[in-house]
PDB file of C-alpha atoms in Angstrom:
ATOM      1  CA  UNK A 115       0.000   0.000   0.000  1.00 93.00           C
ATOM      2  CA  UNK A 116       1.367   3.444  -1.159  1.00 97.00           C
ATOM      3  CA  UNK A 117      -0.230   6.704   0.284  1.00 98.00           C
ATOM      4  CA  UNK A 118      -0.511   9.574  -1.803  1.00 97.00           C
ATOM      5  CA  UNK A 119      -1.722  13.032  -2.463  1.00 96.00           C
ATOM      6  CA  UNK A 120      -3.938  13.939  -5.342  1.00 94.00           C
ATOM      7  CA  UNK A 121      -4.624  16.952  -7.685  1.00 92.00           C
ATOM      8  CA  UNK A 122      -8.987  17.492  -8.222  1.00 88.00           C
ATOM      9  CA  UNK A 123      -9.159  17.117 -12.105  1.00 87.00           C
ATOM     10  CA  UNK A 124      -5.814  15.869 -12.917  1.00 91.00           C
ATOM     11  CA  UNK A 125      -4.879  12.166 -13.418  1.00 96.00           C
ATOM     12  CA  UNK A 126      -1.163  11.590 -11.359  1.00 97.00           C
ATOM     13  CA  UNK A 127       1.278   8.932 -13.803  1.00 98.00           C
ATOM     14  CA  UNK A 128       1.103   6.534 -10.418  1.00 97.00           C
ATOM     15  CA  UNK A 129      -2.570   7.073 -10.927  1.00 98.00           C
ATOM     16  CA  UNK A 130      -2.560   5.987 -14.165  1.00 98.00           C
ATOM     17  CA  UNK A 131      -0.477   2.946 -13.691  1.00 98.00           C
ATOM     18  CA  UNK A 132      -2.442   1.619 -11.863  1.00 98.00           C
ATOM     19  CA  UNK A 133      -4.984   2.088 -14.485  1.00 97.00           C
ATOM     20  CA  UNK A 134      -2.783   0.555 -16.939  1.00 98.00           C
ATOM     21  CA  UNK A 135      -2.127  -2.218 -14.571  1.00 97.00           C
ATOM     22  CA  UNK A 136       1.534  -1.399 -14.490  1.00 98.00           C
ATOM     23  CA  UNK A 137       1.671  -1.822 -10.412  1.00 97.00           C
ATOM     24  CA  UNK A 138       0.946  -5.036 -10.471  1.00 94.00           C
ATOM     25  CA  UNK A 139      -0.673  -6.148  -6.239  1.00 95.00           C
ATOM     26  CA  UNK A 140       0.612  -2.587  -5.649  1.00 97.00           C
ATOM     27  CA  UNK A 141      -2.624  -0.488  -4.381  1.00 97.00           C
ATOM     28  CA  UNK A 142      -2.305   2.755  -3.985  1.00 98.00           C
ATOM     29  CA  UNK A 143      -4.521   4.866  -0.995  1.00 98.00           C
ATOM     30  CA  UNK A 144      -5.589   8.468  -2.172  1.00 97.00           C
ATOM     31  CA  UNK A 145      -6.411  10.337   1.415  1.00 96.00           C
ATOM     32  CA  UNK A 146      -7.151  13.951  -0.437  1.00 95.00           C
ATOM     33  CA  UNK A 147      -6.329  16.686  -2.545  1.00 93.00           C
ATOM     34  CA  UNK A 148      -3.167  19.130  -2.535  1.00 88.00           C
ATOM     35  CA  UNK A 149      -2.706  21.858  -4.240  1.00 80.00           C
ATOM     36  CA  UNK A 150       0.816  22.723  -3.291  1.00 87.00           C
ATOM     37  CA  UNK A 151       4.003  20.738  -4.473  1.00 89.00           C
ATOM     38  CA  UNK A 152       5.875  22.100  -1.246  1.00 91.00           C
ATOM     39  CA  UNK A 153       3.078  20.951   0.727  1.00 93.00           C
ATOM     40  CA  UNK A 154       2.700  17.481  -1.183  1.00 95.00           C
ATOM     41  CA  UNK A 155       6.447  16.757  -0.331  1.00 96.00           C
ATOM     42  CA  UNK A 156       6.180  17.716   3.608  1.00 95.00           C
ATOM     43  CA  UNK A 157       3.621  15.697   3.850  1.00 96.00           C
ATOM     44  CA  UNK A 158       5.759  12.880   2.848  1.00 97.00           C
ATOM     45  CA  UNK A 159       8.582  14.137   5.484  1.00 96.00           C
ATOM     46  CA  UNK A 160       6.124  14.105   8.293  1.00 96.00           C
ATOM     47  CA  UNK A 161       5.194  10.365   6.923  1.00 95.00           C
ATOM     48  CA  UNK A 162       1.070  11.440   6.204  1.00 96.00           C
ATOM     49  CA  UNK A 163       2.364   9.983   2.666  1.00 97.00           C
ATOM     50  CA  UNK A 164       4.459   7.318   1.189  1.00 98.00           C
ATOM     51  CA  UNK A 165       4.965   9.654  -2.063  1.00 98.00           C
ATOM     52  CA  UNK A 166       5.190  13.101  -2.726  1.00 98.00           C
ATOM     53  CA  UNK A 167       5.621  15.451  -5.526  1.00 97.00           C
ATOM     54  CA  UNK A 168       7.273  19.064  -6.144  1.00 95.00           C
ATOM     55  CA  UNK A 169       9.578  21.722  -8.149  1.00 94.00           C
ATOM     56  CA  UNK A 170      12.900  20.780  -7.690  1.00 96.00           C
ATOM     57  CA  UNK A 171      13.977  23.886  -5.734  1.00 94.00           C
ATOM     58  CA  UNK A 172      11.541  23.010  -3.461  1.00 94.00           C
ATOM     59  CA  UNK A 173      13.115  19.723  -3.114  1.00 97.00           C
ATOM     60  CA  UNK A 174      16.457  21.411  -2.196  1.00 96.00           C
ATOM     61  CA  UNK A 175      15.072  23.710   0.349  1.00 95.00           C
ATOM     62  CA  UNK A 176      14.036  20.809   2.144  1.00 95.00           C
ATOM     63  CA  UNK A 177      16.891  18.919   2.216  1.00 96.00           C
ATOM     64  CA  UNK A 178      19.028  21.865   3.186  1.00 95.00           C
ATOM     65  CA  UNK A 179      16.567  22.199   6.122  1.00 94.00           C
ATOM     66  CA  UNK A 180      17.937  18.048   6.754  1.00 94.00           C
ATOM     67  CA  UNK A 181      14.958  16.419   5.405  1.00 96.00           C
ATOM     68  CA  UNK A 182      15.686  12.947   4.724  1.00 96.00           C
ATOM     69  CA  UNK A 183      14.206  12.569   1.363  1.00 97.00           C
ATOM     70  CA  UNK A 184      15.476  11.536  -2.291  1.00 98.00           C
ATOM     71  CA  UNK A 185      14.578  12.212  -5.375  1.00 98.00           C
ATOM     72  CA  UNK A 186      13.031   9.344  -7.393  1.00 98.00           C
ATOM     73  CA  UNK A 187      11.624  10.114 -10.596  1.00 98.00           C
ATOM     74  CA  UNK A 188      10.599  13.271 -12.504  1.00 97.00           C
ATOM     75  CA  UNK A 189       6.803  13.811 -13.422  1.00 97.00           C
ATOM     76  CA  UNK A 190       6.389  16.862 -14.730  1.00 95.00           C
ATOM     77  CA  UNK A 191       8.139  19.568 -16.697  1.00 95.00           C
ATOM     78  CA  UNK A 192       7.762  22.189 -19.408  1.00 95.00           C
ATOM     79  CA  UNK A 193       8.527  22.009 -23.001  1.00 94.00           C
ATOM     80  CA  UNK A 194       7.366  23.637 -26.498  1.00 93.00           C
ATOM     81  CA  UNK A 195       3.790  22.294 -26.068  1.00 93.00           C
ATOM     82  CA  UNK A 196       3.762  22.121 -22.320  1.00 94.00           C
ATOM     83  CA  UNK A 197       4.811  25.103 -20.395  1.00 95.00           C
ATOM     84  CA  UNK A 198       4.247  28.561 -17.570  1.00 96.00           C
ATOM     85  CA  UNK A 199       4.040  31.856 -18.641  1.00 97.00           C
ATOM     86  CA  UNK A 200       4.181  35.026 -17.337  1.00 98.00           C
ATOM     87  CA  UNK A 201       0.982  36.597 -18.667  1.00 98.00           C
ATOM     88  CA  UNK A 202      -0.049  40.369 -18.956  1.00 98.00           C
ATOM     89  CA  UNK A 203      -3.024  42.345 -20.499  1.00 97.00           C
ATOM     90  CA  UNK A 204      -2.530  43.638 -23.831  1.00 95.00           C
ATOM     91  CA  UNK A 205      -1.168  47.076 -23.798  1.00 94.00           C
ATOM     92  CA  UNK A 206       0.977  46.513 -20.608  1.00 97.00           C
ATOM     93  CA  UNK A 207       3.978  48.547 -20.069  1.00 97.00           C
ATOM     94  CA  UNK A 208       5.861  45.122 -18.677  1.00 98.00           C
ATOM     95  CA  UNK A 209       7.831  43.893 -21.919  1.00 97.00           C
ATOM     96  CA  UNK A 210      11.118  42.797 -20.008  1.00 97.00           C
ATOM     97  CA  UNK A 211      12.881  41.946 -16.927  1.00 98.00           C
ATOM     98  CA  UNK A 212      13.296  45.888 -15.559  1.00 97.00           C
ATOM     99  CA  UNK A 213       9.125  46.660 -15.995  1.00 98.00           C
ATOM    100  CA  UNK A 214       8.786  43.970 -13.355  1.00 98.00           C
ATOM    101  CA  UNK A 215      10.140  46.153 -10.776  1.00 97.00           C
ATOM    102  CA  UNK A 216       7.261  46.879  -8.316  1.00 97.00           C
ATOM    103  CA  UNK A 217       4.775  44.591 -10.123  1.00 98.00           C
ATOM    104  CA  UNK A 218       2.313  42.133  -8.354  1.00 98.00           C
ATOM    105  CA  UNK A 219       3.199  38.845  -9.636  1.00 98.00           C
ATOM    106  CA  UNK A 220       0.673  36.369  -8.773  1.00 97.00           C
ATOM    107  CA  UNK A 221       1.950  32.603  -8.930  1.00 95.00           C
ATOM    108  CA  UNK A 222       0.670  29.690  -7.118  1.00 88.00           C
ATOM    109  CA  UNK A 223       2.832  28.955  -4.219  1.00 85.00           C
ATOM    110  CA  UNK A 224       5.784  31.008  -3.067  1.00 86.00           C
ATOM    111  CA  UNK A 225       9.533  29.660  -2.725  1.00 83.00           C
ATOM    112  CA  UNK A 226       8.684  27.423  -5.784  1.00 85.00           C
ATOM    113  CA  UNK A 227       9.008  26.732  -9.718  1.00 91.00           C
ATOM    114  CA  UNK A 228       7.161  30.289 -10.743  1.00 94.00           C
ATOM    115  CA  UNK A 229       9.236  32.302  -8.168  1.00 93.00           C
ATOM    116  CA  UNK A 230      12.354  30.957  -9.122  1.00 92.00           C
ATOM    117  CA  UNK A 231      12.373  31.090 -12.731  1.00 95.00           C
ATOM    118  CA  UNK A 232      11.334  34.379 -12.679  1.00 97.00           C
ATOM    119  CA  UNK A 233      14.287  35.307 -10.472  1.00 93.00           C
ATOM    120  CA  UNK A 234      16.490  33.751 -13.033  1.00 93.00           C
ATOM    121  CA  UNK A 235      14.990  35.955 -15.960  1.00 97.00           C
ATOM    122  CA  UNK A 236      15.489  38.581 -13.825  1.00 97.00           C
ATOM    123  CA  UNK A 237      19.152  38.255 -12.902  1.00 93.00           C
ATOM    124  CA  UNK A 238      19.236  37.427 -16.640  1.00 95.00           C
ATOM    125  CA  UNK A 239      18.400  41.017 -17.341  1.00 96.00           C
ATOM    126  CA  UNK A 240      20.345  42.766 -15.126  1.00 96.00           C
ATOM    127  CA  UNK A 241      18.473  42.790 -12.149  1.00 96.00           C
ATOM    128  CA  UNK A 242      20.254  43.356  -8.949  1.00 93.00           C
ATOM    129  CA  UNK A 243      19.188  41.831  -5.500  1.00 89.00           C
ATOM    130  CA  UNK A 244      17.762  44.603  -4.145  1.00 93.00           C
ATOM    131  CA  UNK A 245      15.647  45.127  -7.171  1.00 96.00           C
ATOM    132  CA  UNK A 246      14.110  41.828  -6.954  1.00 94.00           C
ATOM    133  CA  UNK A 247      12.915  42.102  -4.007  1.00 93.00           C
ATOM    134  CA  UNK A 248      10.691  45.470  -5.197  1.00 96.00           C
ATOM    135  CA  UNK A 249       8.721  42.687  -6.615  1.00 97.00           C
ATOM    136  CA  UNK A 250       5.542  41.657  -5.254  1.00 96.00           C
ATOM    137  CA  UNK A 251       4.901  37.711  -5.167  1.00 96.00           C
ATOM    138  CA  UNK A 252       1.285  37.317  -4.593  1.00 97.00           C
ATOM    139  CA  UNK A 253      -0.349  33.724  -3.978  1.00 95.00           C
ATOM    140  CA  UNK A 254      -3.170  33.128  -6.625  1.00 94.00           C
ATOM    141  CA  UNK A 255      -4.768  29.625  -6.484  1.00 88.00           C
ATOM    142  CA  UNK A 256      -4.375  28.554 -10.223  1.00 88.00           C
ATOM    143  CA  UNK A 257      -8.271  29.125 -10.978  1.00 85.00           C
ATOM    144  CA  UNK A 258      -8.430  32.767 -10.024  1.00 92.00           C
ATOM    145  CA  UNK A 259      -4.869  33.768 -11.730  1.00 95.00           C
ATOM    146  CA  UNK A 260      -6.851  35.222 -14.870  1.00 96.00           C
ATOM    147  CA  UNK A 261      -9.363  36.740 -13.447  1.00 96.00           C
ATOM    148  CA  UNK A 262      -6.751  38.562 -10.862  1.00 97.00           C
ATOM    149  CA  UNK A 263      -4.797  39.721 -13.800  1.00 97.00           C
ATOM    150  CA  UNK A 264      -7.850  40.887 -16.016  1.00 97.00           C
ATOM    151  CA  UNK A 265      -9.454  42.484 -12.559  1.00 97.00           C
ATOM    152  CA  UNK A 266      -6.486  44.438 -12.202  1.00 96.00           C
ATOM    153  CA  UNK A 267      -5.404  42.597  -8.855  1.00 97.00           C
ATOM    154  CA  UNK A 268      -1.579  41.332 -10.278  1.00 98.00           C
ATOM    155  CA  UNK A 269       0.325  43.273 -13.045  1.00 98.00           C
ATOM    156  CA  UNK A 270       1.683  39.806 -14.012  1.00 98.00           C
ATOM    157  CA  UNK A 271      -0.076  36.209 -13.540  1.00 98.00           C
ATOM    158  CA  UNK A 272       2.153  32.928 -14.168  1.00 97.00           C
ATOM    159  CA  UNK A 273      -0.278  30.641 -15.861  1.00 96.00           C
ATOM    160  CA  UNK A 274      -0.165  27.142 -17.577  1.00 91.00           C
ATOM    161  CA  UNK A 275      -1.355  24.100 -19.219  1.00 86.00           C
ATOM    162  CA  UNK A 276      -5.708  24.439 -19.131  1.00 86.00           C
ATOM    163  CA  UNK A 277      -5.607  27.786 -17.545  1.00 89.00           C
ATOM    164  CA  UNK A 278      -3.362  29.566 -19.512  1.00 92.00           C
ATOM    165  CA  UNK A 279      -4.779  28.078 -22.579  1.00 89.00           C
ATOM    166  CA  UNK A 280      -8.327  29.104 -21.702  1.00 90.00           C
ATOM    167  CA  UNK A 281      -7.474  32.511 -21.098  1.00 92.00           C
ATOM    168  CA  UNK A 282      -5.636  32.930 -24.252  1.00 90.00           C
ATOM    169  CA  UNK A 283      -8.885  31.944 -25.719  1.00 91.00           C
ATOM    170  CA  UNK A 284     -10.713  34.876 -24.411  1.00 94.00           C
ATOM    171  CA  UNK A 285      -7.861  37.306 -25.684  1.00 95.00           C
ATOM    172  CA  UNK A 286      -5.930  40.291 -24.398  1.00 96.00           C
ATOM    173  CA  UNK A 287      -3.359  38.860 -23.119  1.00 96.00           C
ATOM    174  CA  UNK A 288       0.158  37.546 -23.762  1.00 96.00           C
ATOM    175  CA  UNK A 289       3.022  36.044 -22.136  1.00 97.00           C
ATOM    176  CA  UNK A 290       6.162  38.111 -21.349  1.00 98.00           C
ATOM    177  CA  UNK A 291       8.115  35.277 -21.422  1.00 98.00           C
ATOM    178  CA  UNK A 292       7.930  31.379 -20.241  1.00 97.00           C
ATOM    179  CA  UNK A 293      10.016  28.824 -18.246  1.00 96.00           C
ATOM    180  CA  UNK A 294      10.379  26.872 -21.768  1.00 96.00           C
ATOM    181  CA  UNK A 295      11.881  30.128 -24.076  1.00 96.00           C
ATOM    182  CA  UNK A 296      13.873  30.826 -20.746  1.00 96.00           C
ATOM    183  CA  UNK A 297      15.666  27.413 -19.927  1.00 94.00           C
ATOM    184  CA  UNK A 298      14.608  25.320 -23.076  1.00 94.00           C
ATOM    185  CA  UNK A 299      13.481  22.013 -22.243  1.00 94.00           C
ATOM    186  CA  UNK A 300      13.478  20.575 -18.661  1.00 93.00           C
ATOM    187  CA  UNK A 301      12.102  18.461 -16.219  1.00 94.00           C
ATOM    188  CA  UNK A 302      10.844  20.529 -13.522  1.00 94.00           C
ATOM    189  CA  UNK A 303       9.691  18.032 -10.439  1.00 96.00           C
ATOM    190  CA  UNK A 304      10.098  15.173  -8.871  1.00 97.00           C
ATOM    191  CA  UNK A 305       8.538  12.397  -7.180  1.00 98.00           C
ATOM    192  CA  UNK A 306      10.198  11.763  -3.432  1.00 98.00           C
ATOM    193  CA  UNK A 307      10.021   9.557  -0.404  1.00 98.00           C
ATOM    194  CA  UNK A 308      11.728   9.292   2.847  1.00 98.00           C
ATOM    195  CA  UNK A 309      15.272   7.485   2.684  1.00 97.00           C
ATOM    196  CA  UNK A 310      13.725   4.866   5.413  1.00 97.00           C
ATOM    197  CA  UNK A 311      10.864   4.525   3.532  1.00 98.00           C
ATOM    198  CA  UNK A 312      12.740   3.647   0.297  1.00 98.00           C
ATOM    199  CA  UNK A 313      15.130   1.110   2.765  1.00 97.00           C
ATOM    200  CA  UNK A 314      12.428  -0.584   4.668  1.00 97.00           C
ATOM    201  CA  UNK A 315      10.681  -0.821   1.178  1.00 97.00           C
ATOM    202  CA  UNK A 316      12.893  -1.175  -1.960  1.00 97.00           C
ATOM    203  CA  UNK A 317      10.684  -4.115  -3.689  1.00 97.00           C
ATOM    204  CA  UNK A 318       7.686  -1.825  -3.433  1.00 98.00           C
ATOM    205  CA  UNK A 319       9.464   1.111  -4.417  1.00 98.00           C
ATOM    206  CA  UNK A 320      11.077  -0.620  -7.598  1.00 98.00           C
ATOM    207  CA  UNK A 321       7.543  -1.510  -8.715  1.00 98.00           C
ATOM    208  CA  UNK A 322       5.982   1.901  -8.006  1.00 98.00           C
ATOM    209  CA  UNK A 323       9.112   3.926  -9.616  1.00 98.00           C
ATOM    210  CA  UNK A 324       8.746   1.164 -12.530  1.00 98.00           C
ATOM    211  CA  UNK A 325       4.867   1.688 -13.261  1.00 98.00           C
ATOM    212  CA  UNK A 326       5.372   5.148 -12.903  1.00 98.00           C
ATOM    213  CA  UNK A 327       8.029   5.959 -15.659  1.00 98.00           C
ATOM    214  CA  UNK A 328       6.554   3.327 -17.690  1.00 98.00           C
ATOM    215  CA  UNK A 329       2.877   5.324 -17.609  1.00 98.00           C
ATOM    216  CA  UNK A 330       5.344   8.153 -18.634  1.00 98.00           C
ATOM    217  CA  UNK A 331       6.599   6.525 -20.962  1.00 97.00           C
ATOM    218  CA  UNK A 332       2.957   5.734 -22.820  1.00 98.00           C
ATOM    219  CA  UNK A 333       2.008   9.492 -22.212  1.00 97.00           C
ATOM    220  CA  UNK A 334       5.118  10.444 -23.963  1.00 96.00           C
ATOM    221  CA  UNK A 335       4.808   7.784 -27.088  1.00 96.00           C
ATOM    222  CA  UNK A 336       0.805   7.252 -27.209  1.00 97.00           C
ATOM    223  CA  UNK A 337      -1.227   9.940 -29.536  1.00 97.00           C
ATOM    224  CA  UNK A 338      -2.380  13.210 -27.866  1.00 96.00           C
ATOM    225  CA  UNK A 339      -6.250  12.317 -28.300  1.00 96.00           C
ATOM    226  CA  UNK A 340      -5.631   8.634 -26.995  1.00 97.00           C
ATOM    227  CA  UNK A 341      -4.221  10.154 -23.079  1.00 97.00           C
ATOM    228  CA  UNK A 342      -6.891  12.767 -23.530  1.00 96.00           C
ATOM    229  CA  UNK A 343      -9.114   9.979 -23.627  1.00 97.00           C
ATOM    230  CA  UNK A 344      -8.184   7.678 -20.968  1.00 97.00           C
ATOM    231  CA  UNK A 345      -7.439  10.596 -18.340  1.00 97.00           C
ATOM    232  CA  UNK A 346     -10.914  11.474 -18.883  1.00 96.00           C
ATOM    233  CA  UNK A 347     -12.235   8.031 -18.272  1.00 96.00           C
ATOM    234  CA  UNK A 348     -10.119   7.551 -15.240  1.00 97.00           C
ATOM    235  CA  UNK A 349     -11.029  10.952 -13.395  1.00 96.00           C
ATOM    236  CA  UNK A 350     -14.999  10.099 -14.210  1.00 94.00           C
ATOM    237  CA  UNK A 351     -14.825   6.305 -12.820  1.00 94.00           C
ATOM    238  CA  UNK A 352     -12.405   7.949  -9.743  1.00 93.00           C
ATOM    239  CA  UNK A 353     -15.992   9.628  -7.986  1.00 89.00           C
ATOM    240  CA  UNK A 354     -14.420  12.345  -6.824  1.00 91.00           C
ATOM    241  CA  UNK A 355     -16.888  14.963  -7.761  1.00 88.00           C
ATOM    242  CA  UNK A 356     -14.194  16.545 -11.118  1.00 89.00           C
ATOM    243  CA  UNK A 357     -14.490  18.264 -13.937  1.00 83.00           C
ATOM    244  CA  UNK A 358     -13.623  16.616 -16.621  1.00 86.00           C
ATOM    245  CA  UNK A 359     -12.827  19.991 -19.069  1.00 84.00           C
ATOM    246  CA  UNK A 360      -9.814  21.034 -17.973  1.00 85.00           C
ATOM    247  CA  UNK A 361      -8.025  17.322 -19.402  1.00 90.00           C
ATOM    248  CA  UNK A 362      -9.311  18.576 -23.003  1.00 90.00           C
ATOM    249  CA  UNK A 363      -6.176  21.158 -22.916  1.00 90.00           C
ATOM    250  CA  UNK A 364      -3.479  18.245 -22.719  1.00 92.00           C
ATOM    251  CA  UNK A 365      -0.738  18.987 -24.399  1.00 93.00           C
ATOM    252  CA  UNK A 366       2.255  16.888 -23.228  1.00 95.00           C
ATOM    253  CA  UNK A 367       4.256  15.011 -20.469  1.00 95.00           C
ATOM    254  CA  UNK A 368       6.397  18.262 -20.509  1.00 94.00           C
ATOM    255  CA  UNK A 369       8.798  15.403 -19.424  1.00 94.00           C
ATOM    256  CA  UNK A 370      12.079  15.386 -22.103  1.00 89.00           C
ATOM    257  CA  UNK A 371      13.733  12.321 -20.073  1.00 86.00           C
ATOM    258  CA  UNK A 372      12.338   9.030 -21.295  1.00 92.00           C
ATOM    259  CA  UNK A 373      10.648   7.415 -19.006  1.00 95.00           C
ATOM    260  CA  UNK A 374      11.404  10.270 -16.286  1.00 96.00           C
ATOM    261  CA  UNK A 375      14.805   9.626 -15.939  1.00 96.00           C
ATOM    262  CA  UNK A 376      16.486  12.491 -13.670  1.00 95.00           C
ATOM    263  CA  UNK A 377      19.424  14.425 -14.849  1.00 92.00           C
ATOM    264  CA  UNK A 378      21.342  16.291 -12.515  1.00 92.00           C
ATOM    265  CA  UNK A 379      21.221  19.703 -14.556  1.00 91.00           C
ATOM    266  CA  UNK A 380      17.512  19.866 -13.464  1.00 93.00           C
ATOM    267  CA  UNK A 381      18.822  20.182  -9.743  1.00 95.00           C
ATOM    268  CA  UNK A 382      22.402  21.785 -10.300  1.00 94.00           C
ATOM    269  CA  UNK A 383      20.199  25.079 -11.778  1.00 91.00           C
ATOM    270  CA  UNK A 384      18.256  25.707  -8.985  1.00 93.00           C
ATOM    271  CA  UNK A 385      20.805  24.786  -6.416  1.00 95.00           C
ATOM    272  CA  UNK A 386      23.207  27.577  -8.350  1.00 91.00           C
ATOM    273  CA  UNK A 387      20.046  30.385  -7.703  1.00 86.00           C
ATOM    274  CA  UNK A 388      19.369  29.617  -4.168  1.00 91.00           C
ATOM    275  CA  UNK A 389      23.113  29.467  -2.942  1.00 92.00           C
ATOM    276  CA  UNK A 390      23.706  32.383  -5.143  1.00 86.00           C
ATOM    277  CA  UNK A 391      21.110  34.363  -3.030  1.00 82.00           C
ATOM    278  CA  UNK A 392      21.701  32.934   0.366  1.00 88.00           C
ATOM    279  CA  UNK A 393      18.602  31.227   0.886  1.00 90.00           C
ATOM    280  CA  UNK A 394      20.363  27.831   0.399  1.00 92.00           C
ATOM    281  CA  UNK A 395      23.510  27.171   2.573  1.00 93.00           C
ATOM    282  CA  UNK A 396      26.634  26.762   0.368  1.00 92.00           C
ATOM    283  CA  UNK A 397      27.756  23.257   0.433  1.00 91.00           C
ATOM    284  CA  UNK A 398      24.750  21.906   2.328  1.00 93.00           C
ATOM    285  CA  UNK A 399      22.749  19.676  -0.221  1.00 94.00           C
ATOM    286  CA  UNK A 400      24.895  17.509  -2.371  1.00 95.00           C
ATOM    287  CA  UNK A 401      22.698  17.019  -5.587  1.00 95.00           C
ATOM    288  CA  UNK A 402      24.347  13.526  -6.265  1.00 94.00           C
ATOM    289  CA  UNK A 403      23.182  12.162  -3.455  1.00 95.00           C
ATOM    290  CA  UNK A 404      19.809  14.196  -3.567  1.00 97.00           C
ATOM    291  CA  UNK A 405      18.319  11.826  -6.572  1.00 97.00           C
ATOM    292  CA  UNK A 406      18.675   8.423  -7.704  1.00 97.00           C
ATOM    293  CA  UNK A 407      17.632   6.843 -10.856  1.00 97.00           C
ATOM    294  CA  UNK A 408      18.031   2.714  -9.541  1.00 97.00           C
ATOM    295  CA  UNK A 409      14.978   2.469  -9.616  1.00 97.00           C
ATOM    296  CA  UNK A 410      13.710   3.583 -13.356  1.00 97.00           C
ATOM    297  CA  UNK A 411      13.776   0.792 -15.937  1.00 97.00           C
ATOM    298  CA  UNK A 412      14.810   3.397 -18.362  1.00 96.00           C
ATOM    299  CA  UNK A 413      18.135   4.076 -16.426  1.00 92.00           C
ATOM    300  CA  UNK A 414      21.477   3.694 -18.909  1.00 84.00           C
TER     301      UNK A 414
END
C-alpha cells in the first residue's frame, strides 16, 4: 500500500499505472487533494504519505533544512507544447525583466518553480538583488490567476497548461516570457520519499518507480487524443466529484527524459540560484546524493 496526495481534475502517472495495470498487487490509498508541491512533499517528510511530488527547488530547500528525502523520478516539466508563462493584459507597459520592478506577480505557491524562474529571468536582465525584491509575489490559487490579472489585482499572472490556454482563448493577453523560451526544455519536479521509507521498502518502491516511468513513458509515445481519452475516463470512474474539461487542454508530459529519468542539470540550476542568493547554505545539499535513478527501468 502506497499513500498519496492527489490533484482534483488531474490524473497523477502513479494514478494511471495503476490504471494501466503497471503496479501489479501494488494499491495505492488516495487520502485527499493538494494543491501545493511544497506541501505534497512535507507531507511525505512528516510520513502522512508514502509519495510526494514538487519543483525541484523546493526539493532542495528541504533537504538543506535536513529532510531525509530523495529524489526518485521526474513527473512533470515544461517544453514547447507544455509550459508557464508570465501573462499580462494587452497594452501593458511590462515587456522585459526591468518593468517587473514593483509589479504584483501572482503565482501559485511562493519559494517554488514560478518564483524561481522568474528570479532567473530577472538576474538574466540585469536585475540586482535589491531590485528583486521590489517585486511583489502574490499567492493566486491557479483558478483565479486570470481573473486577478484581467481584474487588475496582479500586473503579471504565471499561468499554464488548461488555464493559460483558456485565457488565451478569451484574448488580451500575452506572455512576457515562459520557463520553456527561458531554460529550453526541462524536467521541472520530482517524485520523493523518505530514505527509510525507500530502505524498509525497496521491492515496493522498484515496482511503483517502474509503473510510474513506464505510464510516462505511454504518455510520452501514445497519440495526444488517446491520453486525452483515458485521463478522462479515469477521473470520471475515480468519484471524486471533477471536472472533466480542464483534461481537453493536454498537451504533453512536458517530461524530455524518457521514461522520467532524472538528470542532474535539473537540480544543479536551482541549487546555483538559491546558494547564489543565500537562501540555500553553500555546500549543504549535495545534488548527487539528492536523486537516484536505480529504480527507473529506463536508467542507462
Amino acid at each position: 500500500m502506497v499513500r498519496y496526495q492527489g490533484w482534483s481534475g488531474e490524473v497523477l502517472w502513479h494514478e494511471l499505472a495503476a490504471d494501466l495495470g503497471l503496479l501489479g498487487d501494488l494499491r495505492l490509498e488516495w487520502i485527499g487533494n493538494t494543491i501545493s508541491g511544497p506541501q505534497d512533499i512535507q507531507a511525505a517528510v512528516t510520513g502522512d504519505i508514502d509519495i510526494g511530488g514538487a519543483f525541484n527547488g523546493s526539493i532542495i530547500r528541504l533537504a538543506a533544512a535536513g529532510a531525509p528525502i530523495k529524489a526518485l523520478i521526474s513527473y512533470y516539466g515544461s517544453d514547447a507544447h507544455t509550459n508557464a508563462g508570465y501573462y499580462v493584459l494587452g497594452g501593458s507597459p511590462i515587456r522585459g525583466p526591468r518593468d517587473f520592478i514593483g509589479a504584483a506577480v501572482g503565482m501559485n505557491t511562493i519559494g517554488a518553480h514560478h518564483q524561481d524562474v522568474l528570479s532567473i529571468y530577472l538576474r538574466r536582465g540585469g536585475l540586482r538583488d535589491e531590485e528583486i525584491r521590489e517585486i511583489q509575489p502574490v499567492v493566486v490559487p491557479p483558478v483565479s490567476s486570470e481573473q486577478a490579472l484581467r481584474s487588475g489585482q496582479l500586473d503579471v499572472s504565471t499561468m499554464s497548461d488548461a488555464n493559460a490556454e483558456k485565457a488565451a482563448e478569451r484574448g488580451g493577453i500575452h506572455p512576457v516570457f515562459t520557463d520553456f523560451g527561458l531554460l529550453g526544455a526541462f524536467s521541472a519536479g520530482c517524485y520523493v520519499a523518505r530514505e527509510d521509507f525507500i530502505a524498509e521498502n525497496p521491492t515496493t518502491v522498484r515496482t511503483l518507480v517502474t509503473g510510474i516511468a513506464e505510464a510516462i513513458r505511454w504518455g510520452q509515445t501514445r497519440p495526444r487524443q488517446q491520453v486525452i481519452a483515458r485521463f478522462a475516463d479515469i477521473i470520471r470512474r475515480r468519484g471524486r466529484n471533477e471536472d472533466t474539461d480542464t483534461i481537453r487542454y493536454w498537451r504533453s508530459t512536458g517530461v524530455p527524459g524518457p521514461g522520467g529519468l532524472i538528470s542532474g542539470r535539473e537540480f544543479d540550476i536551482w541549487l546555483q540560484r538559491l546558494t547564489d542568493q543565500g537562501i540555500v547554505p553553500r555546500g549543504s545539499v549535495d545534488v548527487s546524493r539528492l536523486y537516484t535513478n536505480d529504480f527507473n527501468p529506463f536508467r542507462p
